[in-house]
mmCIF file of C-alpha atoms and ligand atoms in Angstrom:
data_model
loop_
_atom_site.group_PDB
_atom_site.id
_atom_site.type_symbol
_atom_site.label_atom_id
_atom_site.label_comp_id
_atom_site.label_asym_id
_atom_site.label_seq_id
_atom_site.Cartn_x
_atom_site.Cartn_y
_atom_site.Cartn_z
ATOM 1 C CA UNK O 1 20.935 -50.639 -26.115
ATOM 2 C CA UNK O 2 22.671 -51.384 -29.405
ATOM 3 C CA UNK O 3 26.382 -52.630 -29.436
ATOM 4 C CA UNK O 4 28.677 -49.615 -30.396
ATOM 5 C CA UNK O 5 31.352 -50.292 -33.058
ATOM 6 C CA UNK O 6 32.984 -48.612 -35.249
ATOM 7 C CA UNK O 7 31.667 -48.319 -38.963
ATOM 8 C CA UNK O 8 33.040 -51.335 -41.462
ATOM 9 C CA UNK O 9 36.320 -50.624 -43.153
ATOM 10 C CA UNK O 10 33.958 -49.764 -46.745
ATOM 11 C CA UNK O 11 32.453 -46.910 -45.218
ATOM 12 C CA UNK O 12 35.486 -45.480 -43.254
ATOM 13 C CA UNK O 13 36.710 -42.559 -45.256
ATOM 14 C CA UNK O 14 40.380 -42.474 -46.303
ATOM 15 C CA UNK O 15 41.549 -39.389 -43.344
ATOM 16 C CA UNK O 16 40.427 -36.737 -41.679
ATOM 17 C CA UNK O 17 41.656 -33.168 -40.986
ATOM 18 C CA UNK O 18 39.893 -30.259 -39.254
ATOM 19 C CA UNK O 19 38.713 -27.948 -41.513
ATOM 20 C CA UNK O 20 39.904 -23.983 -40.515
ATOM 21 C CA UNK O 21 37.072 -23.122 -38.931
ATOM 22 C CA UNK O 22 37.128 -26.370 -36.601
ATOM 23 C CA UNK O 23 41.122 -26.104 -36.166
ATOM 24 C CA UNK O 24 40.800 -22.428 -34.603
ATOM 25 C CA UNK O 25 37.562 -24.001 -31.977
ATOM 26 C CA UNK O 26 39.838 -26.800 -31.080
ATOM 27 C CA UNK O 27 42.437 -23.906 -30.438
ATOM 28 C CA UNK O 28 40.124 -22.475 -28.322
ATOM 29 C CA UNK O 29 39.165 -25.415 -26.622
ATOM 30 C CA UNK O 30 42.795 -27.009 -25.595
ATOM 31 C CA UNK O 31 44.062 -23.397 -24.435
ATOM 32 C CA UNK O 32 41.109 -23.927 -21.412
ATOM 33 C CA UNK O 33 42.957 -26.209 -19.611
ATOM 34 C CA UNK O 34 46.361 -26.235 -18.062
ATOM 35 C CA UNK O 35 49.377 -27.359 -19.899
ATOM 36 C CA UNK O 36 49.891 -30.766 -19.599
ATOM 37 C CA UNK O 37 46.114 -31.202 -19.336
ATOM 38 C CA UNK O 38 44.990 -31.042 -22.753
ATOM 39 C CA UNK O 39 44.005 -34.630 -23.190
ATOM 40 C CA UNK O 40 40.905 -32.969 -20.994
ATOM 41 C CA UNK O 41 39.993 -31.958 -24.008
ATOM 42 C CA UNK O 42 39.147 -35.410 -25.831
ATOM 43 C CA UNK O 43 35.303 -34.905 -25.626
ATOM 44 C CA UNK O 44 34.830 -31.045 -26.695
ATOM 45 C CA UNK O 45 37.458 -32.760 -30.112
ATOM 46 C CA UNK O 46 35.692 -35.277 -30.911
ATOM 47 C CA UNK O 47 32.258 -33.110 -30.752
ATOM 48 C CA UNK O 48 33.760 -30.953 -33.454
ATOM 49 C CA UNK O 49 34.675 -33.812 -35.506
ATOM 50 C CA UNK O 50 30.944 -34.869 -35.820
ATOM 51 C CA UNK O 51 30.088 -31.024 -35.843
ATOM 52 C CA UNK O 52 32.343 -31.128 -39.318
ATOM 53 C CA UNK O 53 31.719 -34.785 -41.012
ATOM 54 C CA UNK O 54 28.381 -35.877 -38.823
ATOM 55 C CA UNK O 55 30.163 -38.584 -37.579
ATOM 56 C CA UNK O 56 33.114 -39.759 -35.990
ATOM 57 C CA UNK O 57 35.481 -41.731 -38.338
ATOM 58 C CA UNK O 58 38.194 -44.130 -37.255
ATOM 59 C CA UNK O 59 40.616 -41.794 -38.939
ATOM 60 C CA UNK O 60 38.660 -38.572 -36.990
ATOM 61 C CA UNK O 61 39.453 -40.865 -33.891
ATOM 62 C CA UNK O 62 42.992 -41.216 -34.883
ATOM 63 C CA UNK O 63 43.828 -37.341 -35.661
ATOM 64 C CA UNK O 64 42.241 -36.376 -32.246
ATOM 65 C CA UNK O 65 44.520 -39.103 -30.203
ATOM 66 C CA UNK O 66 47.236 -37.536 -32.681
ATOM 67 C CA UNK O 67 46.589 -33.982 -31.630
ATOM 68 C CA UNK O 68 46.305 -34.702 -27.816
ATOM 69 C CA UNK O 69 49.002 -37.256 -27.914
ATOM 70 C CA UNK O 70 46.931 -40.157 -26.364
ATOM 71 C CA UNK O 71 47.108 -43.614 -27.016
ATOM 72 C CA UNK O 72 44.470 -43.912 -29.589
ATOM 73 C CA UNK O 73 42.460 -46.966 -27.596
ATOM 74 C CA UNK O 74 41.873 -44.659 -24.920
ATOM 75 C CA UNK O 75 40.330 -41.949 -27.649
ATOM 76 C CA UNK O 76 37.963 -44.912 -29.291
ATOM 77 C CA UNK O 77 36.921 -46.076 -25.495
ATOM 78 C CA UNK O 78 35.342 -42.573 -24.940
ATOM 79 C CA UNK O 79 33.912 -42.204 -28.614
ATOM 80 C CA UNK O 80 32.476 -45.854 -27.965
ATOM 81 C CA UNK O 81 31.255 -45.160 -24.658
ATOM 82 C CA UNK O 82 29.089 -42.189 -25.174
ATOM 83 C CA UNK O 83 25.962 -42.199 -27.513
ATOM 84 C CA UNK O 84 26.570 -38.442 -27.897
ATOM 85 C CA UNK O 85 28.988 -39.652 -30.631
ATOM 86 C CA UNK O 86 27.821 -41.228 -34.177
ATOM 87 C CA UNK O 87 30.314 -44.110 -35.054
ATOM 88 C CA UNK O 88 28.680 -44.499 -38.701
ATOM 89 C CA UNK O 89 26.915 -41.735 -41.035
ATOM 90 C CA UNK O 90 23.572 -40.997 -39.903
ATOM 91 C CA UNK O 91 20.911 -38.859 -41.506
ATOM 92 C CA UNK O 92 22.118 -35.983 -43.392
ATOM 93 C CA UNK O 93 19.046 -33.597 -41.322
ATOM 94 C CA UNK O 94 18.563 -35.698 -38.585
ATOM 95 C CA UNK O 95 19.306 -38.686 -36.682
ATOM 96 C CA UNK O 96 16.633 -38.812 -33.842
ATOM 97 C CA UNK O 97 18.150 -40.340 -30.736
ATOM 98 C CA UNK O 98 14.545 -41.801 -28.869
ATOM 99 C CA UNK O 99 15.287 -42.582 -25.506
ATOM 100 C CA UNK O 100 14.011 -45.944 -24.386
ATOM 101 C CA UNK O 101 14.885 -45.862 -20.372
ATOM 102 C CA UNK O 102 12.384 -46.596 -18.106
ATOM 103 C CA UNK O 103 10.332 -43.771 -17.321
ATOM 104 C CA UNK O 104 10.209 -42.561 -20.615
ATOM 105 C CA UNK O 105 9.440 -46.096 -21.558
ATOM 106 C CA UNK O 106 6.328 -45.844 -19.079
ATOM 107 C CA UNK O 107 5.496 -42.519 -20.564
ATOM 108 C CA UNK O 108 5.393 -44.326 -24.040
ATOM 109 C CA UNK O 109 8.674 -44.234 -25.846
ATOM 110 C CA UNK O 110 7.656 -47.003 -27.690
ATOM 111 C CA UNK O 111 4.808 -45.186 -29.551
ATOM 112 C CA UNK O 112 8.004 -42.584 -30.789
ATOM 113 C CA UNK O 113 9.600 -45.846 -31.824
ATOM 114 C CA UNK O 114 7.122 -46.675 -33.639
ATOM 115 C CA UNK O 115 6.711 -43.032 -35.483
ATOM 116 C CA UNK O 116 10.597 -43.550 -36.227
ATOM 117 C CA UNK O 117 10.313 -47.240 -37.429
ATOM 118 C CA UNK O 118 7.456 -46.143 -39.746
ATOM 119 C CA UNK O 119 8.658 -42.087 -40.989
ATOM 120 C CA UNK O 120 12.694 -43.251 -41.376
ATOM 121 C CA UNK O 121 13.722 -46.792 -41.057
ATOM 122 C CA UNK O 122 12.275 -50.180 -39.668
ATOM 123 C CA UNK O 123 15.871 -50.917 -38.708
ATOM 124 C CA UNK O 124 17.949 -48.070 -36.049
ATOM 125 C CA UNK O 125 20.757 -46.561 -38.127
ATOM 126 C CA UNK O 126 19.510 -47.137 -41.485
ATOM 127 C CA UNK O 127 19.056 -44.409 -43.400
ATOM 128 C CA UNK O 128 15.290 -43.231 -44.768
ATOM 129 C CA UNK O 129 15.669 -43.329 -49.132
ATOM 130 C CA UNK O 130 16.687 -39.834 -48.959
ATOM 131 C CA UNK O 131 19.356 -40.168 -46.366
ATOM 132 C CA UNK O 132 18.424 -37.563 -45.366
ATOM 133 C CA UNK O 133 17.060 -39.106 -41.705
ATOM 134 C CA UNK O 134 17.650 -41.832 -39.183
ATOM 135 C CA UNK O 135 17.141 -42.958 -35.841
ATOM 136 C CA UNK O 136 18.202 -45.037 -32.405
ATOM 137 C CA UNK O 137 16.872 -45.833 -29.066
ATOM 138 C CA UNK O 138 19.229 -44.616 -26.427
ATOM 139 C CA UNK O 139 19.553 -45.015 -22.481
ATOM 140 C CA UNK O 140 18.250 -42.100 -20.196
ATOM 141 C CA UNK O 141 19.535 -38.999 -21.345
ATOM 142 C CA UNK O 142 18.614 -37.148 -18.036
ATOM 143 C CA UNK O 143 14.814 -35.654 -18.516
ATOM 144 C CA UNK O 144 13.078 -38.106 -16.978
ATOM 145 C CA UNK O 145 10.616 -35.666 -15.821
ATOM 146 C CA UNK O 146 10.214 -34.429 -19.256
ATOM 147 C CA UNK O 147 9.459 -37.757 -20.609
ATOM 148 C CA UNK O 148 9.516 -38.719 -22.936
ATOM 149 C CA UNK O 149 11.812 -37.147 -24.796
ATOM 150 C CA UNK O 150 14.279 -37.649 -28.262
ATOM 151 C CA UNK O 151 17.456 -36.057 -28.581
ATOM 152 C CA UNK O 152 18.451 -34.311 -32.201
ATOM 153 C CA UNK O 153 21.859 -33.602 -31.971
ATOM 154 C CA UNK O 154 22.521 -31.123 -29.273
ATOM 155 C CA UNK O 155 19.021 -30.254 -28.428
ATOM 156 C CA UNK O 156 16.311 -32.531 -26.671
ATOM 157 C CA UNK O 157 12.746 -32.375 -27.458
ATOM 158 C CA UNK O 158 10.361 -33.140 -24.382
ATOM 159 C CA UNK O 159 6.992 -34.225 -23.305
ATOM 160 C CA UNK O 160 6.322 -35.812 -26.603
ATOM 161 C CA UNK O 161 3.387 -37.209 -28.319
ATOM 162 C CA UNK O 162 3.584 -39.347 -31.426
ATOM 163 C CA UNK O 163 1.776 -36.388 -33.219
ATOM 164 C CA UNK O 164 4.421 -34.308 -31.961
ATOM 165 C CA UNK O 165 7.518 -35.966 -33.317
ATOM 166 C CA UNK O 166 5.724 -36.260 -36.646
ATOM 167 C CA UNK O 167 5.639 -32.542 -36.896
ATOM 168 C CA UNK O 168 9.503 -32.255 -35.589
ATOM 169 C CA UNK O 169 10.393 -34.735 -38.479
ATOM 170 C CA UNK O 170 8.759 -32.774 -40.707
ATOM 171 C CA UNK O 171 10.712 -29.937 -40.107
ATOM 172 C CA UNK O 172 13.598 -30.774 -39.904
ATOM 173 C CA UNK O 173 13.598 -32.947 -43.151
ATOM 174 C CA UNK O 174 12.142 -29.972 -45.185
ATOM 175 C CA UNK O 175 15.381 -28.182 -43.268
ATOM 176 C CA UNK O 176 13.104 -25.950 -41.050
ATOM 177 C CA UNK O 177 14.601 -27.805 -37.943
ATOM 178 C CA UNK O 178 15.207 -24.539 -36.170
ATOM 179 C CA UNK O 179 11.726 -23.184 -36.477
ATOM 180 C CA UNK O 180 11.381 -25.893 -33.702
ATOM 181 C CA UNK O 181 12.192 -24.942 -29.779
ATOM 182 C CA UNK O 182 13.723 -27.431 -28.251
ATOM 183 C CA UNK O 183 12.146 -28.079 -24.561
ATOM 184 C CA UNK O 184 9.200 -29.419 -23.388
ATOM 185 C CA UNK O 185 6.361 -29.892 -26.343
ATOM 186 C CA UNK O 186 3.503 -29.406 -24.110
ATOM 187 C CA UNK O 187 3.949 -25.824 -23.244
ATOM 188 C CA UNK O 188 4.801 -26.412 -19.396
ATOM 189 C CA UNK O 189 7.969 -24.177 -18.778
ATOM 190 C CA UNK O 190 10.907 -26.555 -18.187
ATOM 191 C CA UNK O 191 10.441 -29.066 -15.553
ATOM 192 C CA UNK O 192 6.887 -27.316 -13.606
ATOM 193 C CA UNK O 193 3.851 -28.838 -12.842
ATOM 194 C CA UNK O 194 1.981 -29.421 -16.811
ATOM 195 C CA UNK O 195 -1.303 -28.945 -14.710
ATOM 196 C CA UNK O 196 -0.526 -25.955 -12.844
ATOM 197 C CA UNK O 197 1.161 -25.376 -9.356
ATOM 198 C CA UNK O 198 0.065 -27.456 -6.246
ATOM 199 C CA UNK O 199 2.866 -26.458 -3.917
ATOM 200 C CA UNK O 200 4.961 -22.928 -3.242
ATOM 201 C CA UNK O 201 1.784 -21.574 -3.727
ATOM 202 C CA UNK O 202 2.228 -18.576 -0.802
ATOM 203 C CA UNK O 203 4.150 -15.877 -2.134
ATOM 204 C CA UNK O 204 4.283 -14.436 1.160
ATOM 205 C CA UNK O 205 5.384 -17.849 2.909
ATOM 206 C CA UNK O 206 7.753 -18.125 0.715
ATOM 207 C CA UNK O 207 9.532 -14.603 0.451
ATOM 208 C CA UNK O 208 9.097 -14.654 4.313
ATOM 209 C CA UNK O 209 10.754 -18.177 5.237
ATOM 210 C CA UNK O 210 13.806 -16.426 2.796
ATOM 211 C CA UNK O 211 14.264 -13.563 5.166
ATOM 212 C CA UNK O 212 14.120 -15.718 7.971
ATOM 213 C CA UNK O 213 17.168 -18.169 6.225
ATOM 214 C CA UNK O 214 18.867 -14.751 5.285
ATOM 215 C CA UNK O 215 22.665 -15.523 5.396
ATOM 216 C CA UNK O 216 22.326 -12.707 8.649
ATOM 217 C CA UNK O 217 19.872 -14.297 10.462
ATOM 218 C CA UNK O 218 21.262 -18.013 10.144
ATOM 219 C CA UNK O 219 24.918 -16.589 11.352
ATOM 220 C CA UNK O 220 23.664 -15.825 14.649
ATOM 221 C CA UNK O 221 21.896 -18.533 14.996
ATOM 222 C CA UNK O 222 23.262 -20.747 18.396
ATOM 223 C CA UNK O 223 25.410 -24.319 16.272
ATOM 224 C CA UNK O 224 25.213 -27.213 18.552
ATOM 225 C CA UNK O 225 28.734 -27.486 20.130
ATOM 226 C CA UNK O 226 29.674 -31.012 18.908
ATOM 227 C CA UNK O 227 29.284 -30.136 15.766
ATOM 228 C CA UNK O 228 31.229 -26.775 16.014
ATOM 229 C CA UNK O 229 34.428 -28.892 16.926
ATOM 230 C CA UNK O 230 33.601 -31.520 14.399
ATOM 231 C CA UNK O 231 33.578 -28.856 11.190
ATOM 232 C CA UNK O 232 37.075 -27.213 13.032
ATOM 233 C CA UNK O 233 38.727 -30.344 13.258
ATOM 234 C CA UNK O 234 38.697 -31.525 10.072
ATOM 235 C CA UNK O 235 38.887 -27.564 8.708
ATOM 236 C CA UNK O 236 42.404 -27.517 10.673
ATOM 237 C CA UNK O 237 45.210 -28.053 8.713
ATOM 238 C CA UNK O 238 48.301 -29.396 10.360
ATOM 239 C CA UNK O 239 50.789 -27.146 12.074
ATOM 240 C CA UNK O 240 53.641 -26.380 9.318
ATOM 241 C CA UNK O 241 56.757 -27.111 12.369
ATOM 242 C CA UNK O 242 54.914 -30.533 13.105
ATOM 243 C CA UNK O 243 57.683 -33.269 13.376
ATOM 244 C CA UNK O 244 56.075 -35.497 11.020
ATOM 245 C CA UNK O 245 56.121 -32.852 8.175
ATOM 246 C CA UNK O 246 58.585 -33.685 5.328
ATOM 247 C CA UNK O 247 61.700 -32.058 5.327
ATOM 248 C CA UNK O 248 62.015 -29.463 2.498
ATOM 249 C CA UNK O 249 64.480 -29.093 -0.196
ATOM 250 C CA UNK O 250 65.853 -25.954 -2.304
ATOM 251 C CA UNK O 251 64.296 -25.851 -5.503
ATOM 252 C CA UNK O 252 66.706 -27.362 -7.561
ATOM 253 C CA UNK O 253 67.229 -26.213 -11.044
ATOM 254 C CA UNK O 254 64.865 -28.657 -12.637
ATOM 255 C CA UNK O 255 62.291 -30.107 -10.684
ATOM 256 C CA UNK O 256 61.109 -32.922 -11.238
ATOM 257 C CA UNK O 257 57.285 -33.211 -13.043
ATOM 258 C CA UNK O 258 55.228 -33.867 -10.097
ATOM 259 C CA UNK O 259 52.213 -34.110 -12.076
ATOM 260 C CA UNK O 260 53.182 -37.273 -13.339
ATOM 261 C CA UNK O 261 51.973 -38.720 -10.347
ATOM 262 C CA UNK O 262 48.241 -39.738 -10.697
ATOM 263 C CA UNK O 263 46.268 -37.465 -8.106
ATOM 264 C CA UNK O 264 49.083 -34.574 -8.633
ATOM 265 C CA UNK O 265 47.218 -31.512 -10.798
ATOM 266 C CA UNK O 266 49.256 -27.951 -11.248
ATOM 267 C CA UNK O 267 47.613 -26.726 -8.165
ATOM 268 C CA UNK O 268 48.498 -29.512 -5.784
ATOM 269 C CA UNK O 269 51.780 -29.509 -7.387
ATOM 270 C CA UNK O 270 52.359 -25.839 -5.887
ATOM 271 C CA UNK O 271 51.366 -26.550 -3.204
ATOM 272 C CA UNK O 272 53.874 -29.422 -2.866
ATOM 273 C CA UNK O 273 56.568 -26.756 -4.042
ATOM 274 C CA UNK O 274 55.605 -24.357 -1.300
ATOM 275 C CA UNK O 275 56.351 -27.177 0.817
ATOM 276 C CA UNK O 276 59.853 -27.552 -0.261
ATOM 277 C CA UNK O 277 58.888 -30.726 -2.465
ATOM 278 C CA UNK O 278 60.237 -30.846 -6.331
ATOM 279 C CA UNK O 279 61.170 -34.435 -6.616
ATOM 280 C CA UNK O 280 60.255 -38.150 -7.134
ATOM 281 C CA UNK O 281 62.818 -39.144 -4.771
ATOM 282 C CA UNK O 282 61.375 -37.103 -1.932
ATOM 283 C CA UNK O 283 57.962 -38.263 -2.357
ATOM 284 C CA UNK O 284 59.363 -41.991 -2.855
ATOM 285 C CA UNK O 285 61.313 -41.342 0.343
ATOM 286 C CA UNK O 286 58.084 -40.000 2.792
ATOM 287 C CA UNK O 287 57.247 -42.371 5.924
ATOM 288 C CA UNK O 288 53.968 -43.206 6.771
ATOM 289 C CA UNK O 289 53.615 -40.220 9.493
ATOM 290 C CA UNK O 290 54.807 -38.160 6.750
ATOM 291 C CA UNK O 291 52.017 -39.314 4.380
ATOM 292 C CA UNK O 292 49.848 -38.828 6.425
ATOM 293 C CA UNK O 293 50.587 -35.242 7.540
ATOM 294 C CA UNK O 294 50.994 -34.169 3.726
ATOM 295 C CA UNK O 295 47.418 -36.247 3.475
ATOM 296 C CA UNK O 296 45.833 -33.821 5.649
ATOM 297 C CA UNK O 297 47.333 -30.664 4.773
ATOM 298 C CA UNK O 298 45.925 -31.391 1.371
ATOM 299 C CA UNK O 299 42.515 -32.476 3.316
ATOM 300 C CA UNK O 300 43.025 -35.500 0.942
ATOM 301 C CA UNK O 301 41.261 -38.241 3.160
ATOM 302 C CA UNK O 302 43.521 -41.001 2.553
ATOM 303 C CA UNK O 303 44.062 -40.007 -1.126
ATOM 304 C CA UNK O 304 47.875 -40.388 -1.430
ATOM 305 C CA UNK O 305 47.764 -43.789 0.177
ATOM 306 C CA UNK O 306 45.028 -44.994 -2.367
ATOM 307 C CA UNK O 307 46.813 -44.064 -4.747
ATOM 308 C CA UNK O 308 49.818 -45.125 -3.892
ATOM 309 C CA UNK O 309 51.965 -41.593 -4.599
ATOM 310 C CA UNK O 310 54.675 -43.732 -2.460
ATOM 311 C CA UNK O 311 55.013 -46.696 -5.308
ATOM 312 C CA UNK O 312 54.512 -44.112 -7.977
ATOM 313 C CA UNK O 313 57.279 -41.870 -6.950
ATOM 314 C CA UNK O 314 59.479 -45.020 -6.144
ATOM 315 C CA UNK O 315 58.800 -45.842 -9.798
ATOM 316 C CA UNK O 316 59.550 -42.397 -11.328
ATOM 317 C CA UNK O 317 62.582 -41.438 -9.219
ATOM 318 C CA UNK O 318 63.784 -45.213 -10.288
ATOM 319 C CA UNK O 319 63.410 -44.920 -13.876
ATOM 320 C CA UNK O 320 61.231 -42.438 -15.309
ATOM 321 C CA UNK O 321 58.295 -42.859 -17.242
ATOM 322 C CA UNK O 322 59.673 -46.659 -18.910
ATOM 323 C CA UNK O 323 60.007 -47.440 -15.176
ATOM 324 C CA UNK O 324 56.249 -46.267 -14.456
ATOM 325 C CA UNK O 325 55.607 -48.360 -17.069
ATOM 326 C CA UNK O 326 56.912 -51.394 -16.191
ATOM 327 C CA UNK O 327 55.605 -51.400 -12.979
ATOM 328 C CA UNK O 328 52.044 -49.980 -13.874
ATOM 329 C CA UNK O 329 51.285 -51.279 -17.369
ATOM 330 C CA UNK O 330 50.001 -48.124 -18.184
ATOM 331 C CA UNK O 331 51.578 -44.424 -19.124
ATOM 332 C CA UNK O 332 51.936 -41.685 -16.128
ATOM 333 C CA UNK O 333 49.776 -38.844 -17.171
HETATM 334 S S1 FES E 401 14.381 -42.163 -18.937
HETATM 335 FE FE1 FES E 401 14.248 -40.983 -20.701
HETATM 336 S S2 FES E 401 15.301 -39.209 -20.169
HETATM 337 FE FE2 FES E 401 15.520 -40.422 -18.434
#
């Protein structure tokens, strides 16, 4: 696994901008998610940003963290962390991602390897003369049972043969890359048996045992008693006039922004209003008991206590996000 950095200062270009197309899919990426939740959208960003320059740039990094208004370190640690993203400029038609895990390794990854090391570049990320073409070994890129396998940018070529990724170099340096199918290379359909079937072989067994688990038949089927109780326990929420609930408040005229509090999303937030909760100082305020009961209504199992909604809101009702701060050494989301 090779050490992911960004490119040297020489090859950084001088700034980045989406281009009109890219601008309108980020549009339509950031309006999936809920306001305030838009940072959710670092990944799909950054994917554009290589869809339009091939690469992500430092300054790519820095327009993104811009646009979603996130500290910039915490845009580089995802672009660093996945191999998905390019940190310097990589093959022009390809850059051939051979995974090296493993199974694939047992399969004989190393053989690809060795069709890369000799078709593009002895060295991973170097460019082939042309520049039009480079390559990397990766970690397990989840087709194990397809291995092994490469990755070309979105699409992953399986069950390959040294022969094989000859070809698929071929065409995509003469630019014929998508005369190629991505998927297995052996002509097995997806994931089945390359010699044939050995098991689910009865078609009658089969469509017969799915009549018998029918969602029909398995609803009158006698549950064992213990384990009736168990599942209507822990489905029972806890009666709204219990003592230990929270007292509510009017809404005032501006609540506070629960959300702020790590574990609070827009739906658990409404929830907490229909409970009569809009501010910090309430939540800051809650007893144990009443942790607890607001803990099970939202079937959190122990969440608010882990993370510690009491300190946050103690924080935030104290002094806002500086306060939060302080305390936490990080920004409230
Ligand atoms: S080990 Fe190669 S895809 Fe999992």
């Amino acid at each position: 696994m090779s050490v992911r950095r960004l490119a040297e200062d020489h090859r950084q270009p001088g700034g980045f901008a989406f281009n009109r197309a890219m601008t309108a899919e980020a549009k339509k990426w950031l309006k999936k998610y809920p306001k305030g939740r838009e940072q959710s959208a670092v990944i799909p960003l950054l994917m554009l940003a290589q869809e339009q320059e091939g690469w992500v740039s430092k300054a790519a990094i820095e327009h993104v963290s811009d646009m979603l208004q996130m500290p910039k370190i915490r845009v580089l640690e995802v672009a660093t962390f996945y191999t998905q993203f390019q940190l310097s400029p990589v093959g022009s038609k390809a850059h051939i991602q051979v995974c090296g895990t493993t199974p694939c390794m047992l399969r004989g990854s190393d053989e690809l390897i060795r069709v890369c090391k000799s078709r593009i570049h002895e060295e991973p990320f170097h460019l082939n003369e042309a520049g039009t073409l480079s390559w990397e070994e990766v970690e397990c890129q989840g087709g194990c049972v397809n291995a092994p396998m490469v990755m070309i940018f979105k699409d992953a070529y399986e069950d390959l043969t040294p022969e094989r990724l000859e070809e698929i170099i071929d065409a995509f340096d003469a630019g014929k890359g998508d005369t190629i199918k991505p998927g297995p290379q052996n002509g097995r359909t997806f994931s089945a048996p390359a010699s044939g079937l050995t098991t689910l072989m009865d078609k009658a067994a089969i469509e017969k045992k799915v009549r018998v688990s029918s969602p029909a038949k398995s609803k009158a089927a006698p549950k064992p008693a213990a384990k009736t109780a168990k599942v209507a326990a822990i489905a029972a929420s806890p009666a709204l006039d219990d003592r230990n609930r929270p007292a509510a408040a009017e809404k005032p005229a501006e609540p506070d922004d629960l959300k702020m509090i790590s574990g609070v999303g827009p739906k658990i937030e409404g929830i907490l209003h229909s409970l009569g909760i809009f501010t910090f100082k309430q939540i800051a305020a809650w007893k144990k008991a009443e942790r607890e009961w607001v803990d099970n209504y939202l079937k959190f199992k122990g969440r608010i206590e882990r993370e510690d909604w009491a300190k946050q809101a103690k924080a935030l009702a104290k002094g806002g996000r500086d306060e939060y701060v302080r305390v936490f050494g990080k920004e409230p989301r």
